[in-house]
Short mmCIF file of C-alpha atoms in Angstrom, two decimals:
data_model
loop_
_atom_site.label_atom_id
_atom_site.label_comp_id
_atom_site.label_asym_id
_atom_site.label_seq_id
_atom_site.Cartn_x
_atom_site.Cartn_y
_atom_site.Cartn_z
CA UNK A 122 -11.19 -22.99 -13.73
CA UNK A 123 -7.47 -22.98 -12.59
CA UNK A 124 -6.42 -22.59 -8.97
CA UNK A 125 -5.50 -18.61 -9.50
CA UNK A 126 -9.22 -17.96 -11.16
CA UNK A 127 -10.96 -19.67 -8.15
CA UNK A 128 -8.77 -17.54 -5.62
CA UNK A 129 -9.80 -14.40 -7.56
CA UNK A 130 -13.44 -14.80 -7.48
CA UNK A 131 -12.99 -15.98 -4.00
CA UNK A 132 -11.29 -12.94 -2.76
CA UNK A 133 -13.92 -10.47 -4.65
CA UNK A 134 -16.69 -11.55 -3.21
CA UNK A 135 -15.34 -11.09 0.53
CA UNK A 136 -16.73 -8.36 2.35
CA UNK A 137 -13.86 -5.31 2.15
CA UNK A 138 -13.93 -5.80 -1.75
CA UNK A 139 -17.37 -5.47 -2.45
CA UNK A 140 -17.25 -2.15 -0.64
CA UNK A 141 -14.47 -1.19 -2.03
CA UNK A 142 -16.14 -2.45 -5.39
CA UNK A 143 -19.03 -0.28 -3.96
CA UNK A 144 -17.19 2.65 -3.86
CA UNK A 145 -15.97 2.36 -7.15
CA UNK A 146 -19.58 2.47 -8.62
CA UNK A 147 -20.99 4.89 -6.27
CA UNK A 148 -18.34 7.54 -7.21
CA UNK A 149 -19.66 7.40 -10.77
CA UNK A 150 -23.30 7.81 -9.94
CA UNK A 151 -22.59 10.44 -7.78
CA UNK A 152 -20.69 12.47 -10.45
CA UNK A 153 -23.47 11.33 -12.86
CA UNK A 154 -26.25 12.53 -9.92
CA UNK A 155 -24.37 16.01 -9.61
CA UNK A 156 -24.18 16.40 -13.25
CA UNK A 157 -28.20 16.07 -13.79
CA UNK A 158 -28.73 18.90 -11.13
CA UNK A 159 -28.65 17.03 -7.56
CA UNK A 160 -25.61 18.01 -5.83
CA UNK A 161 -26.46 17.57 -2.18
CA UNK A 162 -28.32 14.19 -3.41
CA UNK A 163 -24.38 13.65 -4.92
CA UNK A 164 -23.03 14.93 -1.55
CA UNK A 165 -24.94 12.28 0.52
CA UNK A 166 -23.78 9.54 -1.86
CA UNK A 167 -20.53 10.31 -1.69
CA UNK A 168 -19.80 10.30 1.51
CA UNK A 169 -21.54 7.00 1.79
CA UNK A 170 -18.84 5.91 -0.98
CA UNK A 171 -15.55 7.55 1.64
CA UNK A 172 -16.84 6.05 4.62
CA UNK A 173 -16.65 2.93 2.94
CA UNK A 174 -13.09 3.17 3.02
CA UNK A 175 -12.57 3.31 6.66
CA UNK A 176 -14.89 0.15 7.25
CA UNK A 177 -13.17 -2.07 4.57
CA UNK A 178 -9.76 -2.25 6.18
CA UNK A 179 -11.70 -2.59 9.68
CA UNK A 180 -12.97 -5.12 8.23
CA UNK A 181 -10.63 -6.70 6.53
CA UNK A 182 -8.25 -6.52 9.48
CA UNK A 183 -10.76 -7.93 11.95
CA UNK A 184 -11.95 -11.22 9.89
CA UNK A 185 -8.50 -11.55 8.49
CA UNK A 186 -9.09 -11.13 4.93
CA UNK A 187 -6.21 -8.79 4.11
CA UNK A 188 -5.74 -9.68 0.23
CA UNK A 189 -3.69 -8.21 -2.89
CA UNK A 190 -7.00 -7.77 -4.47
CA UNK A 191 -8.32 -5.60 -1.70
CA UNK A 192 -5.12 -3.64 -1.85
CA UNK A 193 -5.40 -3.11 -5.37
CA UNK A 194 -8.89 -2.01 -5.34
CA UNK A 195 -8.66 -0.32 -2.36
CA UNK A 196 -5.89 2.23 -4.34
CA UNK A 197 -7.32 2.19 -7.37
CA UNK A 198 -10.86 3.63 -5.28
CA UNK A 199 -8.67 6.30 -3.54
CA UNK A 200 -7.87 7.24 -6.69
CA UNK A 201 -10.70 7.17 -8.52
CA UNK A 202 -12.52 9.42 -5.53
CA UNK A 203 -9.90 12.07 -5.45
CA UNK A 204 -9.70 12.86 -9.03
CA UNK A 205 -13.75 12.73 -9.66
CA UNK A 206 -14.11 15.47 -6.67
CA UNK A 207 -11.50 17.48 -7.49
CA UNK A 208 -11.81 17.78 -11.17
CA UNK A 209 -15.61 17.97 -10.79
CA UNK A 210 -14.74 21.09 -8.15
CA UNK A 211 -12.70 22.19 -10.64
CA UNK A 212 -15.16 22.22 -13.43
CA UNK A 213 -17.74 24.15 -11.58
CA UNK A 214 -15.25 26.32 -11.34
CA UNK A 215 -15.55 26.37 -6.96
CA UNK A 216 -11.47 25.37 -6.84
CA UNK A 217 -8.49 26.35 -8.82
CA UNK A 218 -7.08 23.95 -11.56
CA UNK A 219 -3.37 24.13 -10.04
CA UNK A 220 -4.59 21.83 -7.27
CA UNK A 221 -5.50 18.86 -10.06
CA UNK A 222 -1.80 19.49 -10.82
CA UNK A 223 -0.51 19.03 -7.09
CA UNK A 224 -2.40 15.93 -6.50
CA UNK A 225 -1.73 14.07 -9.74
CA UNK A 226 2.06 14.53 -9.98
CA UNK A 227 2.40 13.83 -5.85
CA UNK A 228 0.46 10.80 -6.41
CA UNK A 229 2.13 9.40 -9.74
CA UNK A 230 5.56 10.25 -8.27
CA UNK A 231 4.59 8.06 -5.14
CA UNK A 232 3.31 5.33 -7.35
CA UNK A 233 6.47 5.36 -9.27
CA UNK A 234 8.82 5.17 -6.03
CA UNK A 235 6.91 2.34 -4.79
CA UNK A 236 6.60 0.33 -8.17
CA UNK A 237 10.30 0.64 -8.50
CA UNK A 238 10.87 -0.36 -4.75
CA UNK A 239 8.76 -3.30 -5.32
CA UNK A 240 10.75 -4.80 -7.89
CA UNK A 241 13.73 -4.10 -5.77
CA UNK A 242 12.52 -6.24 -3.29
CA UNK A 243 11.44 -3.53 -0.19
CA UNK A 244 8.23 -1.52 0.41
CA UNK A 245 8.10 2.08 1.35
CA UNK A 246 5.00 1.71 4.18
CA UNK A 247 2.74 4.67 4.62
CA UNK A 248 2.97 7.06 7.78
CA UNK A 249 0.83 8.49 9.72
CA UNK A 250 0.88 11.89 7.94
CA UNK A 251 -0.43 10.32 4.73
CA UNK A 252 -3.30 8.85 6.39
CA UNK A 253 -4.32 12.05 8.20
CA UNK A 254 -3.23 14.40 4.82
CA UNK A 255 -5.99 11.82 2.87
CA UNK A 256 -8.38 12.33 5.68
CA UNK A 257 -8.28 16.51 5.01
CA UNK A 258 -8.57 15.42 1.52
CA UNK A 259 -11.65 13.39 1.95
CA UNK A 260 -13.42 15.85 4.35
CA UNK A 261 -12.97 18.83 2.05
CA UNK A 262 -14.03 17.16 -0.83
CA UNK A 263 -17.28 16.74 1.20
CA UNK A 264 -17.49 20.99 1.46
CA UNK A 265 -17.39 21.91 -2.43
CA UNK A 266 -20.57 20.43 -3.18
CA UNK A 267 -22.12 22.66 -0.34
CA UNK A 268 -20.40 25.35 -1.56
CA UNK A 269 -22.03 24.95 -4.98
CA UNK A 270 -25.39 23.79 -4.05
CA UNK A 271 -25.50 27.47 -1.97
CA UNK A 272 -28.73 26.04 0.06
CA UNK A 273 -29.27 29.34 1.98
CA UNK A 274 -28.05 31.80 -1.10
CA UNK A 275 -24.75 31.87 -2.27
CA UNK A 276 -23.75 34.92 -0.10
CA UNK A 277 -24.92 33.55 3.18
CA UNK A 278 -22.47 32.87 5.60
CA UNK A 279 -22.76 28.94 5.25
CA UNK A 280 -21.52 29.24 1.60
CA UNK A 281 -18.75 31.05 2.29
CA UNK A 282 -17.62 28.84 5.12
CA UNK A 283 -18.33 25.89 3.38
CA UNK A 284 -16.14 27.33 0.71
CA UNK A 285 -13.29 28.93 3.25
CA UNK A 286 -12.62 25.12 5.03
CA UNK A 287 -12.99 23.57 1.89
CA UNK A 288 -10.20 25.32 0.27
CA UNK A 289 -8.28 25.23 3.42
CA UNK A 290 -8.64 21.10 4.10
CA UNK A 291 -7.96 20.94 0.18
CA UNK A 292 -4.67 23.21 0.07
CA UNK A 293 -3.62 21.54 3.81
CA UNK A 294 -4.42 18.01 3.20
CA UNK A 295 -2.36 18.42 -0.35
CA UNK A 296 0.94 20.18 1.94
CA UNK A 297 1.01 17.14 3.80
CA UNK A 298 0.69 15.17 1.06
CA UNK A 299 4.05 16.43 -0.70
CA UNK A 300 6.10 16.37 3.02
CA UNK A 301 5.16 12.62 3.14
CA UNK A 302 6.32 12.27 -1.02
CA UNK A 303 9.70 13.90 0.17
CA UNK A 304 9.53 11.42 3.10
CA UNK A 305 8.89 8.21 0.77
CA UNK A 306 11.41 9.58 -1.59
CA UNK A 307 14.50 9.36 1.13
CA UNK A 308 13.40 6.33 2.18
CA UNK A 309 13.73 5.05 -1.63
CA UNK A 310 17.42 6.32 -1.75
CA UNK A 311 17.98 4.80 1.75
CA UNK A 312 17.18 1.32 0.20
CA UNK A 313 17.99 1.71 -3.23
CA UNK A 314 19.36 -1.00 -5.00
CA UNK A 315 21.79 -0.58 -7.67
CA UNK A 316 20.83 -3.87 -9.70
CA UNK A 317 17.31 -5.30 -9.42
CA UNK A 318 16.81 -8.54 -9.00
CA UNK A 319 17.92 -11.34 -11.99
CA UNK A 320 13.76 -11.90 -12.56
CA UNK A 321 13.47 -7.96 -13.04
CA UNK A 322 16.32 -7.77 -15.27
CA UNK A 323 15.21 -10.44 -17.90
CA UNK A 324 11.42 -8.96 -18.05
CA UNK A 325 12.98 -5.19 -18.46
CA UNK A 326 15.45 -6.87 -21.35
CA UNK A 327 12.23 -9.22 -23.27
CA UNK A 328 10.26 -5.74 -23.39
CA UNK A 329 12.81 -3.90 -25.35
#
């Protein structure tokens, strides 16, 4: 096994990647749970699945074990999570389909910016109104469910305000969202580069 396989399975079995690993799995059962007719049982596993993804980077910060791996799995999660509960809210018809639109292109067009920056040599770090825009993400995604499950009747007043702050974290979380895209995008042209590096140019030329 070469050096760069060893550090691999090293870094996936430290304790922010398996929960980030967890999350990964647990988002599919709990789509697969709501889909058999259990969507508070769904509910409860999901949020299990979000929490996990304040307690990996605690602790990955604490017992220093920060990694590329963690940071890969840790977006591809995020992303994983955000598309299952909003197309899945979507489905069941409880949200409109124009917010599967606002997410995915705000999210590609941030990937993009900070793929490009990358090979340009600078980052574009996140702010502090991404992290609380994903945080009304994550805690609205948690209100569709009870919205849909209707526990007390589906014209009680819990359905309809689980439904009301729902659709209001959703469409709020999703604002922010696009004011911190604008944000990453002038921070792009601030740094832009006109020529990559040598290394970027030669990989762009052998794929053409």
């Amino acid at each position: 096994m070469s050096s760069n396989s060893a550090a691999f399975y090293r870094d996936i079995r430290k304790l922010p990647n398996l929960l980030c690993l967890y999350r990964l799995v647990a988002i599919l059962i709990a789509v697969a749970i709501f889909f058999l007719g259990h969507p508070l049982l769904s509910l409860a596993l999901g949020i299990t699945a979000g929490l996990t993804d304040y307690f990996d980077g605690y602790f990955a910060r604490k017992w220093n074990q920060v990694t590329e791996l963690g940071a890969l799995l840790d977006t591809v999660a995020d992303l994983l999570f955000a598309f299952a509960c909003i197309t899945l809210a979507i489905q069941i018809e409880v949200w409109p389909l124009y917010l599967l639109y606002l997410w995915a292109i705000r999210d590609i067009s941030v990937l993009t910016l900070r793929a490009s920056a990358a090979q340009q040599g600078f980052t574009i770090p996140s702010i502090f109104l991404g992290k609380l825009a994903s945080n009304f993400i994550f805690y609205s995604l948690c209100f569709f469910p009870l919205d849909y499950a209707a526990p007390f009747g589906q014209d009680h007043w819990f359905s309809l305000v689980a439904r009301w702050i729902g659709l209001f974290g959703i469409h709020a979380g999703l604002a922010m969202q696009w004011i911190t895209a604008f944000h990453y995008l002038r921070r792009y042209i601030q740094n832009y580069q006109p020529q990559a590096p040598k290394a970027a140019h030669g990989a762009e030329g052998s794929s053409e």
